[in-house]
Amino acid sequence: MERALIEAASAAARGEIPVGAVVTDADGAILAACGNEVEARSDPTAHAEILALRAAAARRGGKFLPGCTLTVTLEPCPLCAAAISLFRIDRLMFGAYDPKSGGIEHGPRVLAHPTCHHRPDIVGGVAERECAELITGFFKNLRNPANSAGR
Amino acid sequence: MERALIEAASAAARGEIPVGAVVTDADGAILAACGNEVEARSDPTAHAEILALRAAAARRGGKFLPGCTLTVTLEPCPLCAAAISLFRIDRLMFGAYDPKSGGIEHGPRVLAHPTCHHRPDIVGGVAERECAELITGFFKNLRNPANSAGR
């Protein structure tokens, strides 16, 4: 989660919503580490998880990621929840819960339905406070008029 | 839907599950038309809808697709349902229903939750028989031993 937090902080510094994601293999080696790039790519699907999953699969030269873990600072949204299943990740570890836009423990709970063809092991709330503070700090900063003059 | 069906048939000819998607603007002009490219890109998220949405947004030079319609031959899966919401498409029109993997009228029903921040108008079952026959024909062909020798 340490590396995912670094990616999230780096995303914040670029003006992106601070979410970071890391894919590790069965030995714990990092296959890919990405931050959110929605603004940079002008693509609302360029979430940290999607970029990390795609990069990890490309690095392994396969379509799926069996034996791998995705670690992400925020509860994945429904898009990323579905991608996690499609890439056949073994384990999902996430930090802060996201009652407004999360898709794992909230909203459509994408991985909890019988039509979900691959469901990873899930651990939520890892380093929760630190992960949540990154997000709340980012939006608090955005709402501060002193910081919005140049936007 | 006619163009989406052409894209789906073309995907089948490349050995991809035959799904085609088209994004049109408010005047009905085609912004993007894509078929499924999961095998070609070795990316389980390279669904026709995702490719078409991304290409249409890139063509318009923006992050969102207000005023646009996505037409697709099969009920979108949860991944694509979430992407449809994220790109803020006005209208979704799909052909065959997909009880096994659909995410609109089946499974997690991604667009039906209060945490879905943008919900398009939805019309399902358009040219349903033709769209469904493409899919069932493809899988019937795959299961025919005479066609699987080279796989």
mmCIF file of C-alpha atoms in Angstrom:
data_model
loop_
_atom_site.group_PDB
_atom_site.id
_atom_site.type_symbol
_atom_site.label_atom_id
_atom_site.label_comp_id
_atom_site.label_asym_id
_atom_site.label_seq_id
_atom_site.Cartn_x
_atom_site.Cartn_y
_atom_site.Cartn_z
ATOM 1 C CA MET A 1 0.000 0.000 0.000
ATOM 2 C CA GLU A 2 3.005 2.258 0.570
ATOM 3 C CA ARG A 3 3.769 2.380 -3.154
ATOM 4 C CA ALA A 4 0.077 2.897 -4.010
ATOM 5 C CA LEU A 5 0.012 5.914 -1.661
ATOM 6 C CA ILE A 6 3.084 7.363 -3.406
ATOM 7 C CA GLU A 7 1.304 6.992 -6.776
ATOM 8 C CA ALA A 8 -1.816 8.653 -5.320
ATOM 9 C CA ALA A 9 0.173 11.607 -3.951
ATOM 10 C CA SER A 10 1.917 11.976 -7.286
ATOM 11 C CA ALA A 11 -1.490 12.026 -9.027
ATOM 12 C CA ALA A 12 -2.655 14.802 -6.666
ATOM 13 C CA ALA A 13 0.435 16.856 -7.557
ATOM 14 C CA ARG A 14 -0.648 16.611 -11.228
ATOM 15 C CA GLY A 15 -4.152 17.839 -10.383
ATOM 16 C CA GLU A 16 -5.711 14.380 -10.610
ATOM 17 C CA ILE A 17 -8.020 12.885 -7.961
ATOM 18 C CA PRO A 18 -5.431 11.089 -5.794
ATOM 19 C CA VAL A 19 -5.847 7.368 -6.321
ATOM 20 C CA GLY A 20 -2.916 4.994 -6.734
ATOM 21 C CA ALA A 21 -2.849 1.305 -7.677
ATOM 22 C CA VAL A 22 -0.192 -1.398 -7.720
ATOM 23 C CA VAL A 23 -0.234 -4.921 -9.187
ATOM 24 C CA THR A 24 2.098 -7.427 -7.526
ATOM 25 C CA ASP A 25 2.753 -11.031 -8.509
ATOM 26 C CA ALA A 26 2.638 -14.095 -6.240
ATOM 27 C CA ASP A 27 6.177 -13.300 -4.978
ATOM 28 C CA GLY A 28 5.218 -9.703 -4.123
ATOM 29 C CA ALA A 29 7.205 -8.234 -7.015
ATOM 30 C CA ILE A 30 5.655 -5.074 -8.482
ATOM 31 C CA LEU A 31 4.428 -5.601 -12.054
ATOM 32 C CA ALA A 32 2.852 -2.143 -12.447
ATOM 33 C CA ALA A 33 2.219 0.966 -10.348
ATOM 34 C CA CYS A 34 0.011 3.775 -11.642
ATOM 35 C CA GLY A 35 -1.839 6.885 -10.521
ATOM 36 C CA ASN A 36 -5.109 8.250 -11.834
ATOM 37 C CA GLU A 37 -4.676 9.886 -15.294
ATOM 38 C CA VAL A 38 -8.224 10.952 -16.152
ATOM 39 C CA GLU A 39 -7.280 14.603 -16.744
ATOM 40 C CA ALA A 40 -3.929 13.952 -18.434
ATOM 41 C CA ARG A 41 -5.502 11.515 -20.935
ATOM 42 C CA SER A 42 -8.870 13.292 -21.076
ATOM 43 C CA ASP A 43 -10.372 9.829 -20.554
ATOM 44 C CA PRO A 44 -12.846 9.248 -17.702
ATOM 45 C CA THR A 45 -11.915 5.541 -17.698
ATOM 46 C CA ALA A 46 -8.168 6.162 -17.141
ATOM 47 C CA HIS A 47 -8.446 5.162 -13.477
ATOM 48 C CA ALA A 48 -5.307 4.033 -11.625
ATOM 49 C CA GLU A 49 -6.603 0.448 -11.392
ATOM 50 C CA ILE A 50 -7.374 0.129 -15.111
ATOM 51 C CA LEU A 51 -3.948 1.498 -16.087
ATOM 52 C CA ALA A 52 -2.128 -0.771 -13.594
ATOM 53 C CA LEU A 53 -4.057 -3.911 -14.617
ATOM 54 C CA ARG A 54 -3.471 -3.284 -18.304
ATOM 55 C CA ALA A 55 0.239 -2.507 -17.807
ATOM 56 C CA ALA A 56 0.765 -5.585 -15.610
ATOM 57 C CA ALA A 57 -0.907 -7.902 -18.142
ATOM 58 C CA ALA A 58 1.122 -6.373 -20.982
ATOM 59 C CA ARG A 59 4.307 -6.912 -18.958
ATOM 60 C CA ARG A 60 3.446 -10.559 -18.334
ATOM 61 C CA GLY A 61 2.499 -10.970 -21.982
ATOM 62 C CA GLY A 62 -0.885 -12.494 -21.183
ATOM 63 C CA LYS A 63 -4.533 -11.522 -21.038
ATOM 64 C CA PHE A 64 -5.086 -12.472 -17.379
ATOM 65 C CA LEU A 65 -3.351 -11.943 -14.034
ATOM 66 C CA PRO A 66 -3.768 -15.160 -12.011
ATOM 67 C CA GLY A 67 -1.770 -15.233 -8.774
ATOM 68 C CA CYS A 68 -1.620 -11.428 -8.672
ATOM 69 C CA THR A 69 -2.830 -8.869 -6.135
ATOM 70 C CA LEU A 70 -4.209 -5.415 -6.897
ATOM 71 C CA THR A 71 -3.606 -2.902 -4.102
ATOM 72 C CA VAL A 72 -5.425 0.416 -4.417
ATOM 73 C CA THR A 73 -5.843 3.409 -2.109
ATOM 74 C CA LEU A 74 -9.620 3.763 -2.662
ATOM 75 C CA GLU A 75 -12.493 1.279 -2.980
ATOM 76 C CA PRO A 76 -12.728 0.594 -6.726
ATOM 77 C CA CYS A 77 -15.673 2.048 -8.662
ATOM 78 C CA PRO A 78 -17.996 -0.255 -10.679
ATOM 79 C CA LEU A 79 -15.806 0.135 -13.812
ATOM 80 C CA CYS A 80 -12.675 -0.968 -11.953
ATOM 81 C CA ALA A 81 -14.515 -3.673 -10.034
ATOM 82 C CA ALA A 82 -15.582 -5.212 -13.344
ATOM 83 C CA ALA A 83 -12.049 -4.885 -14.771
ATOM 84 C CA ILE A 84 -10.606 -6.629 -11.684
ATOM 85 C CA SER A 85 -12.882 -9.567 -12.408
ATOM 86 C CA LEU A 86 -12.117 -9.582 -16.142
ATOM 87 C CA PHE A 87 -8.334 -9.650 -15.535
ATOM 88 C CA ARG A 88 -8.869 -12.567 -13.074
ATOM 89 C CA ILE A 89 -6.880 -10.993 -10.243
ATOM 90 C CA ASP A 90 -6.572 -13.330 -7.213
ATOM 91 C CA ARG A 91 -6.704 -10.696 -4.486
ATOM 92 C CA LEU A 92 -7.949 -7.146 -4.086
ATOM 93 C CA MET A 93 -6.682 -4.986 -1.243
ATOM 94 C CA PHE A 94 -8.054 -1.469 -0.926
ATOM 95 C CA GLY A 95 -7.677 1.434 1.506
ATOM 96 C CA ALA A 96 -10.503 3.929 2.031
ATOM 97 C CA TYR A 97 -14.143 2.948 1.555
ATOM 98 C CA ASP A 98 -16.086 5.039 -0.975
ATOM 99 C CA PRO A 99 -19.820 5.182 -0.129
ATOM 100 C CA LYS A 100 -20.482 7.738 -2.922
ATOM 101 C CA SER A 101 -18.905 5.972 -5.899
ATOM 102 C CA GLY A 102 -17.538 2.608 -4.750
ATOM 103 C CA GLY A 103 -18.580 -0.554 -6.568
ATOM 104 C CA ILE A 104 -17.303 -3.276 -4.224
ATOM 105 C CA GLU A 105 -19.009 -2.687 -0.858
ATOM 106 C CA HIS A 106 -21.371 0.029 -2.105
ATOM 107 C CA GLY A 107 -23.706 0.753 -5.016
ATOM 108 C CA PRO A 108 -23.988 -2.139 -7.469
ATOM 109 C CA ARG A 109 -21.499 -4.379 -5.540
ATOM 110 C CA VAL A 110 -20.277 -5.660 -8.898
ATOM 111 C CA LEU A 111 -18.329 -8.675 -7.576
ATOM 112 C CA ALA A 112 -21.123 -9.961 -5.333
ATOM 113 C CA HIS A 113 -23.511 -11.221 -8.036
ATOM 114 C CA PRO A 114 -23.804 -14.787 -9.376
ATOM 115 C CA THR A 115 -23.132 -13.398 -12.884
ATOM 116 C CA CYS A 116 -19.675 -12.262 -11.770
ATOM 117 C CA HIS A 117 -17.547 -14.969 -13.361
ATOM 118 C CA HIS A 118 -14.395 -14.401 -11.280
ATOM 119 C CA ARG A 119 -14.368 -13.027 -7.755
ATOM 120 C CA PRO A 120 -11.061 -12.284 -6.011
ATOM 121 C CA ASP A 121 -10.421 -12.416 -2.260
ATOM 122 C CA ILE A 122 -11.157 -8.923 -0.951
ATOM 123 C CA VAL A 123 -9.641 -7.011 1.970
ATOM 124 C CA GLY A 124 -10.848 -3.431 2.517
ATOM 125 C CA GLY A 125 -9.829 -0.730 4.979
ATOM 126 C CA VAL A 126 -6.043 -1.250 4.716
ATOM 127 C CA ALA A 127 -4.233 1.940 5.892
ATOM 128 C CA GLU A 128 -7.735 3.391 5.696
ATOM 129 C CA ARG A 129 -7.081 6.697 7.494
ATOM 130 C CA GLU A 130 -4.031 7.608 5.466
ATOM 131 C CA CYS A 131 -5.775 6.692 2.187
ATOM 132 C CA ALA A 132 -8.922 8.632 3.116
ATOM 133 C CA GLU A 133 -6.970 11.721 4.207
ATOM 134 C CA LEU A 134 -5.325 11.977 0.793
ATOM 135 C CA ILE A 135 -8.745 12.200 -0.865
ATOM 136 C CA THR A 136 -10.415 14.525 1.661
ATOM 137 C CA GLY A 137 -7.317 16.790 1.717
ATOM 138 C CA PHE A 138 -7.394 17.037 -2.087
ATOM 139 C CA PHE A 139 -11.053 18.096 -2.232
ATOM 140 C CA LYS A 140 -10.725 20.445 0.755
ATOM 141 C CA ASN A 141 -7.872 22.130 -1.101
ATOM 142 C CA LEU A 142 -9.972 22.385 -4.294
ATOM 143 C CA ARG A 143 -12.801 24.073 -2.384
ATOM 144 C CA ASN A 144 -10.437 26.642 -0.828
ATOM 145 C CA PRO A 145 -10.981 29.855 -2.877
ATOM 146 C CA ALA A 146 -7.295 30.780 -2.392
ATOM 147 C CA ASN A 147 -6.360 27.704 -4.437
ATOM 148 C CA SER A 148 -8.971 27.985 -7.149
ATOM 149 C CA ALA A 149 -7.955 31.348 -8.637
ATOM 150 C CA GLY A 150 -5.831 29.799 -11.367
ATOM 151 C CA ARG A 151 -8.252 27.062 -12.359
ATOM 152 C CA MET B 1 -27.714 -0.660 -35.377
ATOM 153 C CA GLU B 2 -26.914 -1.641 -38.959
ATOM 154 C CA ARG B 3 -23.350 -0.337 -38.638
ATOM 155 C CA ALA B 4 -22.931 -1.934 -35.204
ATOM 156 C CA LEU B 5 -23.927 -5.284 -36.721
ATOM 157 C CA ILE B 6 -21.316 -4.845 -39.469
ATOM 158 C CA GLU B 7 -18.659 -4.197 -36.795
ATOM 159 C CA ALA B 8 -19.806 -7.283 -34.874
ATOM 160 C CA ALA B 9 -19.623 -9.502 -37.964
ATOM 161 C CA SER B 10 -16.187 -8.148 -38.713
ATOM 162 C CA ALA B 11 -15.086 -8.969 -35.136
ATOM 163 C CA ALA B 12 -16.341 -12.545 -35.593
ATOM 164 C CA ALA B 13 -14.281 -12.875 -38.771
ATOM 165 C CA ARG B 14 -11.192 -11.955 -36.686
ATOM 166 C CA GLY B 15 -12.033 -14.654 -34.104
ATOM 167 C CA GLU B 16 -13.390 -12.159 -31.575
ATOM 168 C CA ILE B 17 -16.732 -12.555 -29.763
ATOM 169 C CA PRO B 18 -19.006 -10.658 -32.180
ATOM 170 C CA VAL B 19 -20.026 -7.407 -30.518
ATOM 171 C CA GLY B 20 -20.105 -4.082 -32.348
ATOM 172 C CA ALA B 21 -20.661 -0.562 -31.024
ATOM 173 C CA VAL B 22 -21.264 2.828 -32.613
ATOM 174 C CA VAL B 23 -21.282 6.329 -31.088
ATOM 175 C CA THR B 24 -23.399 8.894 -32.905
ATOM 176 C CA ASP B 25 -23.788 12.594 -32.142
ATOM 177 C CA ALA B 26 -27.058 14.516 -31.745
ATOM 178 C CA ASP B 27 -27.353 14.800 -35.550
ATOM 179 C CA GLY B 28 -26.905 11.069 -36.029
ATOM 180 C CA ALA B 29 -23.386 11.425 -37.459
ATOM 181 C CA ILE B 30 -21.077 8.505 -36.605
ATOM 182 C CA LEU B 31 -18.219 9.572 -34.312
ATOM 183 C CA ALA B 32 -16.773 6.099 -33.827
ATOM 184 C CA ALA B 33 -17.578 2.499 -34.784
ATOM 185 C CA CYS B 34 -15.667 -0.410 -33.263
ATOM 186 C CA GLY B 35 -15.776 -4.148 -32.827
ATOM 187 C CA ASN B 36 -14.556 -6.221 -29.923
ATOM 188 C CA GLU B 37 -10.705 -6.420 -29.849
ATOM 189 C CA VAL B 38 -10.060 -8.463 -26.690
ATOM 190 C CA GLU B 39 -7.965 -11.098 -28.494
ATOM 191 C CA ALA B 40 -6.155 -8.730 -30.848
ATOM 192 C CA ARG B 41 -5.076 -6.448 -27.992
ATOM 193 C CA SER B 42 -4.761 -9.254 -25.407
ATOM 194 C CA ASP B 43 -6.799 -6.965 -23.152
ATOM 195 C CA PRO B 44 -10.008 -8.278 -21.521
ATOM 196 C CA THR B 45 -11.303 -4.682 -21.257
ATOM 197 C CA ALA B 46 -10.991 -3.971 -25.000
ATOM 198 C CA HIS B 47 -14.758 -4.325 -25.489
ATOM 199 C CA ALA B 48 -16.388 -2.686 -28.508
ATOM 200 C CA GLU B 49 -18.186 -0.129 -26.300
ATOM 201 C CA ILE B 50 -15.026 0.971 -24.455
ATOM 202 C CA LEU B 51 -13.112 1.397 -27.721
ATOM 203 C CA ALA B 52 -15.958 3.317 -29.375
ATOM 204 C CA LEU B 53 -16.541 5.628 -26.379
ATOM 205 C CA ARG B 54 -12.843 6.427 -26.073
ATOM 206 C CA ALA B 55 -12.439 7.023 -29.818
ATOM 207 C CA ALA B 56 -15.540 9.239 -29.980
ATOM 208 C CA ALA B 57 -14.377 11.383 -27.040
ATOM 209 C CA ALA B 58 -10.904 11.702 -28.561
ATOM 210 C CA ARG B 59 -12.469 12.770 -31.854
ATOM 211 C CA ARG B 60 -14.579 15.424 -30.142
ATOM 212 C CA GLY B 61 -11.552 16.537 -28.120
ATOM 213 C CA GLY B 62 -13.370 16.333 -24.788
ATOM 214 C CA LYS B 63 -13.696 14.014 -21.824
ATOM 215 C CA PHE B 64 -17.471 13.534 -22.069
ATOM 216 C CA LEU B 65 -20.043 12.706 -24.749
ATOM 217 C CA PRO B 66 -23.186 14.739 -23.958
ATOM 218 C CA GLY B 67 -25.847 14.588 -26.665
ATOM 219 C CA CYS B 68 -24.463 11.303 -27.986
ATOM 220 C CA THR B 69 -25.969 7.831 -28.384
ATOM 221 C CA LEU B 70 -24.148 4.527 -27.984
ATOM 222 C CA THR B 71 -25.639 1.722 -30.070
ATOM 223 C CA VAL B 72 -24.361 -1.777 -29.342
ATOM 224 C CA THR B 73 -25.366 -5.239 -30.518
ATOM 225 C CA LEU B 74 -25.310 -6.836 -27.032
ATOM 226 C CA GLU B 75 -26.424 -5.696 -23.574
ATOM 227 C CA PRO B 76 -23.305 -4.036 -22.099
ATOM 228 C CA CYS B 77 -21.434 -5.860 -19.302
ATOM 229 C CA PRO B 78 -20.834 -4.132 -15.925
ATOM 230 C CA LEU B 79 -17.522 -2.675 -17.165
ATOM 231 C CA CYS B 80 -19.136 -1.072 -20.194
ATOM 232 C CA ALA B 81 -22.216 0.002 -18.237
ATOM 233 C CA ALA B 82 -19.960 1.937 -15.866
ATOM 234 C CA ALA B 83 -17.997 3.439 -18.776
ATOM 235 C CA ILE B 84 -21.253 4.569 -20.430
ATOM 236 C CA SER B 85 -22.078 6.494 -17.263
ATOM 237 C CA LEU B 86 -18.556 7.928 -16.900
ATOM 238 C CA PHE B 87 -18.570 9.254 -20.501
ATOM 239 C CA ARG B 88 -22.008 10.821 -19.816
ATOM 240 C CA ILE B 89 -23.673 9.364 -22.887
ATOM 241 C CA ASP B 90 -27.282 10.608 -23.325
ATOM 242 C CA ARG B 91 -28.754 7.444 -24.754
ATOM 243 C CA LEU B 92 -27.952 3.739 -24.833
ATOM 244 C CA MET B 93 -29.515 1.466 -27.436
ATOM 245 C CA PHE B 94 -28.668 -2.226 -27.359
ATOM 246 C CA GLY B 95 -29.696 -5.340 -29.276
ATOM 247 C CA ALA B 96 -29.642 -8.753 -27.589
ATOM 248 C CA TYR B 97 -30.165 -9.163 -23.846
ATOM 249 C CA ASP B 98 -27.348 -10.960 -22.001
ATOM 250 C CA PRO B 99 -28.617 -12.777 -18.890
ATOM 251 C CA LYS B 100 -25.209 -14.415 -18.279
ATOM 252 C CA SER B 101 -22.931 -11.356 -18.337
ATOM 253 C CA GLY B 102 -25.054 -8.244 -18.882
ATOM 254 C CA GLY B 103 -24.788 -5.348 -16.450
ATOM 255 C CA ILE B 104 -27.781 -3.207 -17.457
ATOM 256 C CA GLU B 105 -30.870 -5.389 -17.034
ATOM 257 C CA HIS B 106 -29.043 -8.292 -15.364
ATOM 258 C CA GLY B 107 -26.481 -8.933 -12.626
ATOM 259 C CA PRO B 108 -25.408 -5.773 -10.793
ATOM 260 C CA ARG B 109 -27.634 -3.451 -12.914
ATOM 261 C CA VAL B 110 -24.897 -0.827 -12.710
ATOM 262 C CA LEU B 111 -26.969 2.130 -13.947
ATOM 263 C CA ALA B 112 -29.924 1.492 -11.637
ATOM 264 C CA HIS B 113 -28.313 2.497 -8.308
ATOM 265 C CA PRO B 114 -28.520 5.890 -6.594
ATOM 266 C CA THR B 115 -24.679 6.014 -6.628
ATOM 267 C CA CYS B 116 -24.736 6.010 -10.448
ATOM 268 C CA HIS B 117 -24.012 9.680 -11.108
ATOM 269 C CA HIS B 118 -25.177 9.769 -14.729
ATOM 270 C CA ARG B 119 -27.872 7.530 -16.160
ATOM 271 C CA PRO B 120 -28.669 7.604 -19.900
ATOM 272 C CA ASP B 121 -32.008 6.817 -21.483
ATOM 273 C CA ILE B 122 -31.984 3.089 -22.249
ATOM 274 C CA VAL B 123 -33.658 1.121 -25.035
ATOM 275 C CA GLY B 124 -32.970 -2.618 -25.174
ATOM 276 C CA GLY B 125 -34.003 -5.339 -27.621
ATOM 277 C CA VAL B 126 -33.412 -3.343 -30.830
ATOM 278 C CA ALA B 127 -32.972 -5.782 -33.766
ATOM 279 C CA GLU B 128 -32.749 -8.330 -30.970
ATOM 280 C CA ARG B 129 -33.019 -11.496 -33.064
ATOM 281 C CA GLU B 130 -30.365 -10.501 -35.560
ATOM 282 C CA CYS B 131 -27.993 -9.399 -32.783
ATOM 283 C CA ALA B 132 -28.544 -12.575 -30.749
ATOM 284 C CA GLU B 133 -28.083 -14.833 -33.790
ATOM 285 C CA LEU B 134 -24.631 -13.392 -34.405
ATOM 286 C CA ILE B 135 -23.543 -14.400 -30.900
ATOM 287 C CA THR B 136 -25.202 -17.825 -30.801
ATOM 288 C CA GLY B 137 -23.920 -18.620 -34.307
ATOM 289 C CA PHE B 138 -20.377 -17.717 -33.239
ATOM 290 C CA PHE B 139 -20.394 -19.993 -30.199
ATOM 291 C CA LYS B 140 -22.155 -22.821 -32.046
ATOM 292 C CA ASN B 141 -19.381 -22.650 -34.619
ATOM 293 C CA LEU B 142 -16.690 -22.721 -31.909
ATOM 294 C CA ARG B 143 -18.241 -25.838 -30.384
ATOM 295 C CA ASN B 144 -18.307 -27.647 -33.735
ATOM 296 C CA PRO B 145 -15.325 -30.056 -33.658
ATOM 297 C CA ALA B 146 -14.820 -29.600 -37.383
ATOM 298 C CA ASN B 147 -13.977 -25.937 -36.749
ATOM 299 C CA SER B 148 -11.834 -26.345 -33.666
ATOM 300 C CA ALA B 149 -9.041 -28.487 -35.135
ATOM 301 C CA GLY B 150 -6.789 -25.520 -35.770
ATOM 302 C CA ARG B 151 -7.371 -23.769 -32.448
#
